[in-house]
Amino acid sequence: MPGGVSSPVRAFKSVGGQPIVFDRVQGAYIWDVDGNQYIDYVGTWGPAICGHAHPVVIAALHAALEKGTSFGAPSVLENILAEMVIDAVPCMEMVRFVNSGTEACMAVLRLMRAFTGRDKIIKFEGCYHGHADMFLVKAGSGVATLGLPDSPGVPKSVTSHTLTAPFNDLEAVKALFAENRDEIAGVILEPVVGNAGFIPPDAGFLEGLRELTHEHGALLVFDEVMTGFRIAYGGAQEKFGITPDLTTLGKIIGGGLPVGAYGGRRDIMSMVAPAGPMYQAGTLSGNPLAMTAGIKTLELLHNADTYSYLDKITKKLAVGLVEIAHQTGHAACGGHISGMFGLFFTDGPVHNYEDAKKSDTAKFGRFHRGMLEHGIYLAPSQFEAGFTSLAHTDSDIEQTLQAAQDVMSSL
Ligand SMILES: *Cc1c(COP(=O)(O)O)cnc(C)c1O
């Protein structure tokens, strides 16, 4: 396997050392093949928001397994999850299930173009929308982690339609619209960035994008693969009160099984085959096991206390980490919203990927290794957000902050 892994960031290249090989997960914890236990702040990159291997999800999966692993035909489970997603996410009037976030973003881009009859799109530097060709321009996640240039193998003719702007920079977006009048299909973004580290939107940024896209007859797409059901039950669009035209989902809605989804306005989604002419399909799409895990996960989350609990423990962690960094003499900044957080080894403030890149990544690597030795598993990259879950307790957070105190004192 290239790099010994099935997905690049897992290889620990940016933090040094060897990746850990894991054996099992439960609640807030993860165990490696040598039997070491860690408090996990990766949560399989987001899906484990109820805690790993939640007994309710596992029991439902056992029951679903008995009925078979795939139908390749409609099941009621799809209707149940579709209704839950449509009820929860403000922009969703119709939804299509796929198998990954990458697939959802790829399809939504085709749909933006199909609906508007325009080819160009705007994305933001450091935002990650999966690994499809059109998005591998100044991308986040593994591309940022490994400091890779835009990937070879992607034809210029494909990315020539992908325009980029710095996150939180409305003027840059305005300029792109002015230079490409009536040519831009839409704007896609992570409404809260997680794939260049944790970067929240500045006040007015999302509103500004909503106005600009309206003004230019372009679509606004929130890629909520990470933020959906994490920032709030209805995602960042609920939290910030800005309704995009289309949204992509993934991660949490699969409850730890492979799922993605895209959806939004009925008039736009009606273009998707077989309702309309835009082709998109999938052998395993709507898979009964994945739908089951998604349904149970959303049921567990749909509770008045979920997001206040996540906010409380995550705030304690995020604020604590920055305080400890400052007390021990390190330049640092960070933040959190609900169960998503970040820490950069730079003074900040961090408004975009350029700012994030000022971080001391070598120091982050040492911090990461030190935390591992103290039984704390953080994402192996300065440019990835961290995640908490309903299974993380106050005492897990305290243990994590104690470890951070020890590690940062000797960085
Ligand atoms: C993870 C992620 C993706 C890609 O999803 P995969 O399931 O890994 O293909 C796309 N967009 C965002 C914002 C993500 O965080």
Coordinates of C-alpha atoms and ligand atoms in Angstrom, one line a residue:
M1 CA 0.0 0.0 0.0
P2 CA 1.5 3.4 -0.9
G3 CA 2.9 4.9 2.3
G4 CA 1.5 1.9 4.1
V5 CA -2.0 3.5 4.4
S6 CA -5.3 3.7 2.7
S7 CA -5.5 7.5 3.0
P8 CA -2.5 9.9 3.1
V9 CA -2.9 11.9 6.4
R10 CA -2.9 8.7 8.4
A11 CA 0.7 8.1 7.5
F12 CA 2.1 10.6 10.1
K13 CA 4.4 12.1 7.5
S14 CA 3.9 15.7 8.7
V15 CA 4.4 14.8 12.4
G16 CA 7.2 12.3 12.0
G17 CA 7.3 8.8 13.4
Q18 CA 5.3 5.8 12.4
P19 CA 1.5 5.6 12.1
I20 CA -0.2 3.6 14.9
V21 CA -2.0 0.5 13.8
F22 CA -5.3 0.2 15.7
D23 CA -7.3 -2.8 16.8
R24 CA -10.5 -1.5 18.3
V25 CA -12.5 1.5 19.4
Q26 CA -15.1 2.1 22.1
G27 CA -16.6 5.4 23.4
A28 CA -14.0 8.1 23.6
Y29 CA -11.1 5.5 23.4
I30 CA -9.1 3.8 20.8
W31 CA -6.7 0.8 21.4
D32 CA -3.6 0.0 19.2
V33 CA -2.5 -3.5 18.3
D34 CA -0.1 -3.5 21.3
G35 CA -2.9 -2.9 23.7
N36 CA -2.2 0.8 24.4
Q37 CA -5.3 2.9 25.1
Y38 CA -5.7 6.5 23.9
I39 CA -8.3 9.2 24.3
D40 CA -9.3 9.8 20.7
Y41 CA -9.9 13.3 19.3
V42 CA -10.0 12.1 15.7
G43 CA -13.2 10.1 16.0
T44 CA -12.7 8.5 12.6
W45 CA -12.5 12.1 11.3
G46 CA -15.9 13.0 12.6
P47 CA -18.4 10.2 12.3
A48 CA -17.9 8.9 15.9
I49 CA -19.8 11.9 17.4
C50 CA -21.9 9.6 19.8
G51 CA -18.7 7.8 20.8
H52 CA -17.2 4.9 19.0
A53 CA -19.2 1.6 18.6
H54 CA -22.2 3.1 20.5
P55 CA -24.3 0.1 21.7
V56 CA -27.5 1.3 20.1
V57 CA -25.8 1.6 16.7
I58 CA -24.0 -1.7 17.0
A59 CA -27.3 -3.5 18.0
A60 CA -29.1 -2.0 15.1
L61 CA -26.3 -3.0 12.8
H62 CA -26.5 -6.6 14.1
A63 CA -30.2 -6.7 13.3
A64 CA -29.7 -5.1 9.9
L65 CA -26.9 -7.6 9.0
E66 CA -29.2 -10.5 9.5
K67 CA -31.4 -9.1 6.7
G68 CA -28.5 -8.9 4.3
T69 CA -25.7 -6.5 3.4
S70 CA -26.9 -4.9 0.2
F71 CA -30.1 -4.8 -1.8
G72 CA -29.1 -2.7 -4.9
A73 CA -32.7 -1.6 -4.9
P74 CA -34.9 0.7 -2.8
S75 CA -35.3 0.1 0.9
V76 CA -37.4 1.9 3.5
L77 CA -34.3 2.8 5.4
E78 CA -33.3 5.3 2.7
N79 CA -36.7 7.0 3.1
I80 CA -36.3 7.2 6.9
L81 CA -32.8 8.7 6.7
A82 CA -33.8 11.0 3.8
E83 CA -36.7 12.4 5.9
M84 CA -34.4 12.9 8.9
V85 CA -31.9 14.8 6.8
I86 CA -34.5 16.9 5.1
D87 CA -36.2 17.8 8.4
A88 CA -32.8 18.7 10.0
V89 CA -30.9 20.6 7.3
P90 CA -32.5 24.0 6.4
C91 CA -31.7 23.9 2.6
M92 CA -32.7 20.3 2.0
E93 CA -35.9 19.7 0.1
M94 CA -34.6 16.6 -1.7
V95 CA -31.6 14.4 -1.1
R96 CA -29.5 11.7 -3.0
F97 CA -27.3 9.2 -1.1
V98 CA -23.9 8.3 -2.3
N99 CA -20.9 6.4 -0.7
S100 CA -18.5 9.1 0.3
G101 CA -18.0 12.9 0.8
T102 CA -15.8 12.9 -2.3
E103 CA -18.6 11.4 -4.4
A104 CA -21.1 13.9 -3.0
C105 CA -18.9 16.9 -3.9
M106 CA -18.2 15.5 -7.3
A107 CA -21.9 15.1 -8.0
V108 CA -22.9 18.5 -6.6
L109 CA -20.4 20.2 -8.8
R110 CA -21.9 18.5 -11.9
L111 CA -25.3 19.6 -10.7
M112 CA -24.2 23.3 -10.2
R113 CA -23.0 23.3 -13.8
A114 CA -26.1 21.4 -15.1
F115 CA -28.5 23.8 -13.4
T116 CA -26.8 27.1 -14.3
G117 CA -25.4 26.1 -17.7
R118 CA -22.1 27.6 -16.5
D119 CA -18.7 25.9 -16.1
K120 CA -16.7 28.0 -13.6
I121 CA -16.8 27.5 -9.9
I122 CA -15.2 29.4 -6.9
K123 CA -13.6 27.4 -4.1
F124 CA -11.4 28.6 -1.2
E125 CA -7.7 28.0 -0.5
G126 CA -7.3 25.3 2.1
C127 CA -10.9 24.0 1.8
Y128 CA -11.1 20.3 1.0
H129 CA -14.0 18.9 -1.1
G130 CA -12.7 15.4 -1.6
H131 CA -10.2 14.2 -4.2
A132 CA -12.1 14.7 -7.5
D133 CA -9.9 16.4 -10.2
M134 CA -11.8 19.7 -10.3
F135 CA -11.2 20.3 -6.5
L136 CA -7.5 19.6 -6.4
V137 CA -6.6 23.2 -6.6
K138 CA -5.1 24.8 -3.4
A139 CA -6.9 22.0 -1.5
G140 CA -6.9 21.3 2.2
S141 CA -6.6 18.1 4.2
G142 CA -3.8 15.7 3.0
V143 CA -2.8 18.1 0.3
A144 CA -2.2 20.8 2.9
T145 CA -0.8 18.4 5.5
L146 CA 1.9 17.1 3.1
G147 CA 2.5 20.5 1.5
L148 CA 1.8 19.0 -2.0
P149 CA 1.5 21.2 -5.0
D150 CA -1.7 20.7 -7.0
S151 CA -1.7 17.0 -8.0
P152 CA -0.1 15.6 -11.1
G153 CA -2.6 13.7 -13.2
V154 CA -5.2 16.4 -13.2
P155 CA -5.5 18.0 -16.6
K156 CA -5.2 21.8 -16.7
S157 CA -8.4 21.8 -18.9
V158 CA -10.3 20.4 -15.9
T159 CA -9.0 22.8 -13.3
S160 CA -9.0 25.9 -15.6
H161 CA -12.7 26.3 -14.5
T162 CA -11.8 26.2 -10.8
L163 CA -11.2 29.7 -9.5
T164 CA -9.8 30.2 -5.9
A165 CA -10.0 32.9 -3.3
P166 CA -8.7 33.2 0.3
F167 CA -11.3 32.1 2.9
N168 CA -13.0 35.1 4.6
D169 CA -12.1 37.4 1.7
L170 CA -15.3 38.8 0.2
E171 CA -13.5 41.3 -1.9
A172 CA -11.5 38.6 -3.7
V173 CA -14.8 36.8 -4.4
K174 CA -16.4 40.0 -5.7
A175 CA -13.4 40.5 -8.0
L176 CA -13.7 37.0 -9.4
F177 CA -17.4 37.6 -10.1
A178 CA -16.6 40.9 -11.8
E179 CA -13.9 39.3 -14.0
N180 CA -16.1 36.3 -14.9
R181 CA -19.5 37.8 -15.5
D182 CA -22.2 35.3 -16.2
E183 CA -19.7 32.4 -16.2
I184 CA -19.7 31.3 -12.6
A185 CA -22.0 28.4 -11.7
G186 CA -21.5 28.8 -8.0
V187 CA -19.4 29.0 -4.9
I188 CA -18.6 26.0 -2.8
L189 CA -17.0 26.1 0.7
E190 CA -16.7 24.5 4.1
P191 CA -18.8 27.0 6.1
V192 CA -16.5 26.4 9.0
V193 CA -13.1 25.2 7.7
G194 CA -11.8 21.9 9.2
N195 CA -9.4 20.8 6.5
A196 CA -6.8 23.6 7.0
G197 CA -7.0 23.4 10.7
F198 CA -10.1 24.9 12.4
I199 CA -11.0 28.3 10.9
P200 CA -14.5 29.8 11.6
P201 CA -16.1 32.3 9.2
D202 CA -15.7 36.0 10.0
A203 CA -18.9 37.9 10.8
G204 CA -20.6 38.8 7.5
F205 CA -18.6 36.3 5.3
L206 CA -21.4 33.8 4.8
E207 CA -24.0 36.5 4.5
G208 CA -21.8 38.2 1.9
L209 CA -21.5 35.1 -0.2
R210 CA -25.2 34.5 0.0
E211 CA -25.8 38.1 -1.4
L212 CA -23.1 37.9 -4.1
T213 CA -24.3 34.5 -5.4
H214 CA -27.9 35.8 -5.5
E215 CA -26.8 39.0 -7.3
H216 CA -24.9 37.0 -10.0
G217 CA -27.4 34.2 -10.6
A218 CA -24.9 31.7 -9.1
L219 CA -25.5 28.9 -6.6
L220 CA -24.2 28.8 -3.0
V221 CA -23.1 25.3 -1.8
F222 CA -22.1 24.5 1.7
D223 CA -19.9 21.4 1.9
E224 CA -21.1 20.2 5.3
V225 CA -19.5 16.7 5.1
M226 CA -17.6 17.7 8.3
T227 CA -19.9 20.3 9.9
G228 CA -23.2 18.7 9.2
F229 CA -24.8 17.4 12.4
R230 CA -21.6 18.5 14.3
I231 CA -21.8 22.3 14.5
A232 CA -25.5 21.9 15.2
Y233 CA -28.1 19.3 14.3
G234 CA -28.9 21.2 11.1
G235 CA -25.2 22.0 10.5
A236 CA -23.5 25.3 10.0
Q237 CA -26.4 26.6 8.0
E238 CA -28.6 26.3 11.1
K239 CA -26.0 27.7 13.4
F240 CA -25.3 30.8 11.3
G241 CA -28.8 31.2 9.8
I242 CA -27.6 31.3 6.2
T243 CA -29.4 28.9 3.8
P244 CA -27.3 27.7 0.8
D245 CA -28.9 26.3 -2.4
L246 CA -27.2 22.9 -2.1
T247 CA -25.4 21.0 0.6
T248 CA -23.1 18.0 0.7
L249 CA -23.0 15.6 3.7
G250 CA -21.0 12.6 4.7
K251 CA -19.1 11.4 7.8
I252 CA -21.7 11.6 10.6
I253 CA -24.8 10.7 8.5
G254 CA -23.1 7.3 7.9
G255 CA -22.5 6.7 11.6
G256 CA -19.1 5.2 10.8
L257 CA -20.0 3.4 7.6
P258 CA -19.3 4.7 4.1
V259 CA -21.9 7.3 3.2
G260 CA -22.2 10.7 1.5
A261 CA -25.2 12.7 0.4
Y262 CA -26.1 15.8 -1.6
G263 CA -29.3 17.8 -1.7
G264 CA -31.0 21.1 -1.5
R265 CA -33.6 23.1 -3.4
R266 CA -36.2 20.9 -5.1
D267 CA -36.0 22.8 -8.5
I268 CA -32.3 22.0 -8.6
M269 CA -32.4 18.5 -7.3
S270 CA -35.1 17.7 -9.8
M271 CA -32.4 17.8 -12.5
V272 CA -30.8 14.6 -11.1
A273 CA -31.5 11.3 -13.0
P274 CA -34.0 9.7 -13.2
A275 CA -36.1 12.8 -12.3
G276 CA -34.0 14.9 -14.7
P277 CA -31.2 14.6 -17.2
M278 CA -28.1 15.0 -14.9
Y279 CA -26.6 11.5 -14.6
Q280 CA -25.3 10.2 -11.3
A281 CA -25.5 6.6 -9.9
G282 CA -24.0 4.1 -7.5
T283 CA -24.2 0.3 -7.0
L284 CA -24.0 0.4 -3.2
S285 CA -25.7 3.8 -2.7
G286 CA -28.3 3.8 0.0
N287 CA -26.7 0.6 1.4
P288 CA -28.9 -0.8 4.2
L289 CA -26.1 -1.1 6.8
A290 CA -24.9 2.4 6.2
M291 CA -28.5 3.8 6.3
T292 CA -29.0 1.9 9.6
A293 CA -25.9 3.3 11.2
G294 CA -26.8 6.8 10.0
I295 CA -30.4 6.6 11.3
K296 CA -29.4 5.4 14.7
T297 CA -26.6 8.1 15.0
L298 CA -29.0 10.9 14.1
E299 CA -31.6 9.5 16.6
L300 CA -29.0 9.6 19.3
L301 CA -28.0 13.2 18.4
H302 CA -31.5 14.5 18.1
N303 CA -31.6 15.6 21.7
A304 CA -31.8 19.1 23.3
D305 CA -28.6 18.5 25.3
T306 CA -26.3 17.2 22.6
Y307 CA -24.8 20.4 21.3
S308 CA -24.7 22.2 24.6
Y309 CA -22.8 19.2 26.1
L310 CA -20.4 19.1 23.1
D311 CA -19.9 22.9 23.3
K312 CA -19.2 22.7 27.1
I313 CA -16.5 20.0 27.0
T314 CA -14.9 21.2 23.8
K315 CA -14.7 24.8 25.0
K316 CA -12.9 23.5 28.2
L317 CA -10.4 21.7 26.0
A318 CA -9.8 24.3 23.3
V319 CA -9.5 27.2 25.8
G320 CA -7.4 25.1 28.1
L321 CA -4.9 24.1 25.3
V322 CA -4.4 27.8 24.3
E323 CA -4.0 28.9 27.9
I324 CA -1.4 26.1 28.6
A325 CA 0.5 27.0 25.4
H326 CA 0.7 30.6 26.5
Q327 CA 1.7 29.8 30.1
T328 CA 4.5 27.6 28.8
G329 CA 5.8 30.3 26.4
H330 CA 4.4 29.2 23.0
A331 CA 2.8 31.3 20.4
A332 CA -0.6 29.7 19.9
C333 CA -4.2 30.4 19.0
G334 CA -7.3 28.2 18.6
G335 CA -11.0 28.0 18.9
H336 CA -14.0 25.7 18.8
I337 CA -17.7 25.5 17.8
S338 CA -19.7 22.7 19.3
G339 CA -17.8 19.5 19.0
M340 CA -15.1 20.8 16.6
F341 CA -11.8 22.5 17.7
G342 CA -8.4 23.6 16.6
L343 CA -5.0 24.7 17.9
F344 CA -2.4 26.5 15.8
F345 CA 1.2 27.1 16.9
T346 CA 1.1 30.7 15.7
D347 CA 0.0 34.0 17.4
G348 CA -2.9 34.3 14.9
P349 CA -5.6 35.3 14.5
V350 CA -6.0 32.8 11.7
H351 CA -8.6 33.9 9.1
N352 CA -7.5 31.7 6.2
Y353 CA -5.0 29.1 5.0
E354 CA -2.2 31.7 4.5
D355 CA -2.5 32.6 8.2
A356 CA -2.6 28.9 9.2
K357 CA 0.6 28.2 7.3
K358 CA 2.5 30.5 9.6
S359 CA 2.2 27.8 12.3
D360 CA 5.3 26.1 13.6
T361 CA 4.6 22.7 12.1
A362 CA 7.8 21.2 13.5
K363 CA 6.6 22.2 17.0
F364 CA 3.2 20.7 16.3
G365 CA 4.9 17.4 15.3
R366 CA 6.8 17.3 18.7
F367 CA 3.6 18.2 20.5
H368 CA 1.7 15.4 18.7
R369 CA 4.4 12.8 19.6
G370 CA 4.4 13.9 23.2
M371 CA 0.7 13.7 23.5
L372 CA 0.7 10.2 22.0
E373 CA 3.2 9.1 24.6
H374 CA 0.7 10.4 27.2
G375 CA -2.1 8.4 25.7
I376 CA -3.8 11.2 23.7
Y377 CA -4.5 10.7 20.0
L378 CA -4.8 13.9 18.1
A379 CA -5.1 14.3 14.3
P380 CA -1.6 13.8 12.9
S381 CA -1.5 17.2 11.2
Q382 CA -1.4 20.9 12.1
F383 CA -4.0 21.3 9.3
E384 CA -6.8 19.2 10.6
A385 CA -9.5 20.1 13.1
G386 CA -10.1 18.0 16.2
F387 CA -13.3 16.3 17.2
T388 CA -15.0 15.5 20.5
S389 CA -17.9 13.2 21.1
L390 CA -20.8 12.7 23.6
A391 CA -18.6 9.9 25.1
H392 CA -15.8 12.3 26.2
T393 CA -16.1 13.2 29.9
D394 CA -14.9 16.1 31.9
S395 CA -12.2 13.8 33.3
D396 CA -11.0 12.8 29.8
I397 CA -10.6 16.5 29.1
E398 CA -8.8 17.1 32.4
Q399 CA -6.5 14.2 31.6
T400 CA -5.8 15.7 28.2
L401 CA -5.0 19.1 29.5
Q402 CA -2.7 17.6 32.2
A403 CA -0.9 15.8 29.4
A404 CA -0.7 19.0 27.3
Q405 CA 0.8 20.8 30.4
D406 CA 3.5 18.2 30.6
V407 CA 4.2 18.1 26.9
M408 CA 4.2 21.8 26.3
S409 CA 6.5 22.5 29.2
S410 CA 9.3 20.6 27.4
L411 CA 8.6 21.4 23.8
Ligands
LIG1 C1 -14.0 14.5 4.6 C2 -14.4 15.6 3.7 C3 -14.7 15.4 2.4 C4 -14.5 14.1 1.7 O1 -15.2 13.0 2.2 P1 -14.7 11.5 2.0 O2 -15.8 10.7 2.6 O3 -13.4 11.4 2.7 O4 -14.6 11.3 0.5 C5 -15.3 16.4 1.6 N1 -15.5 17.6 2.2 C6 -15.2 17.9 3.5 C7 -15.5 19.2 4.0 C8 -14.7 16.9 4.3 O5 -14.3 17.2 5.5

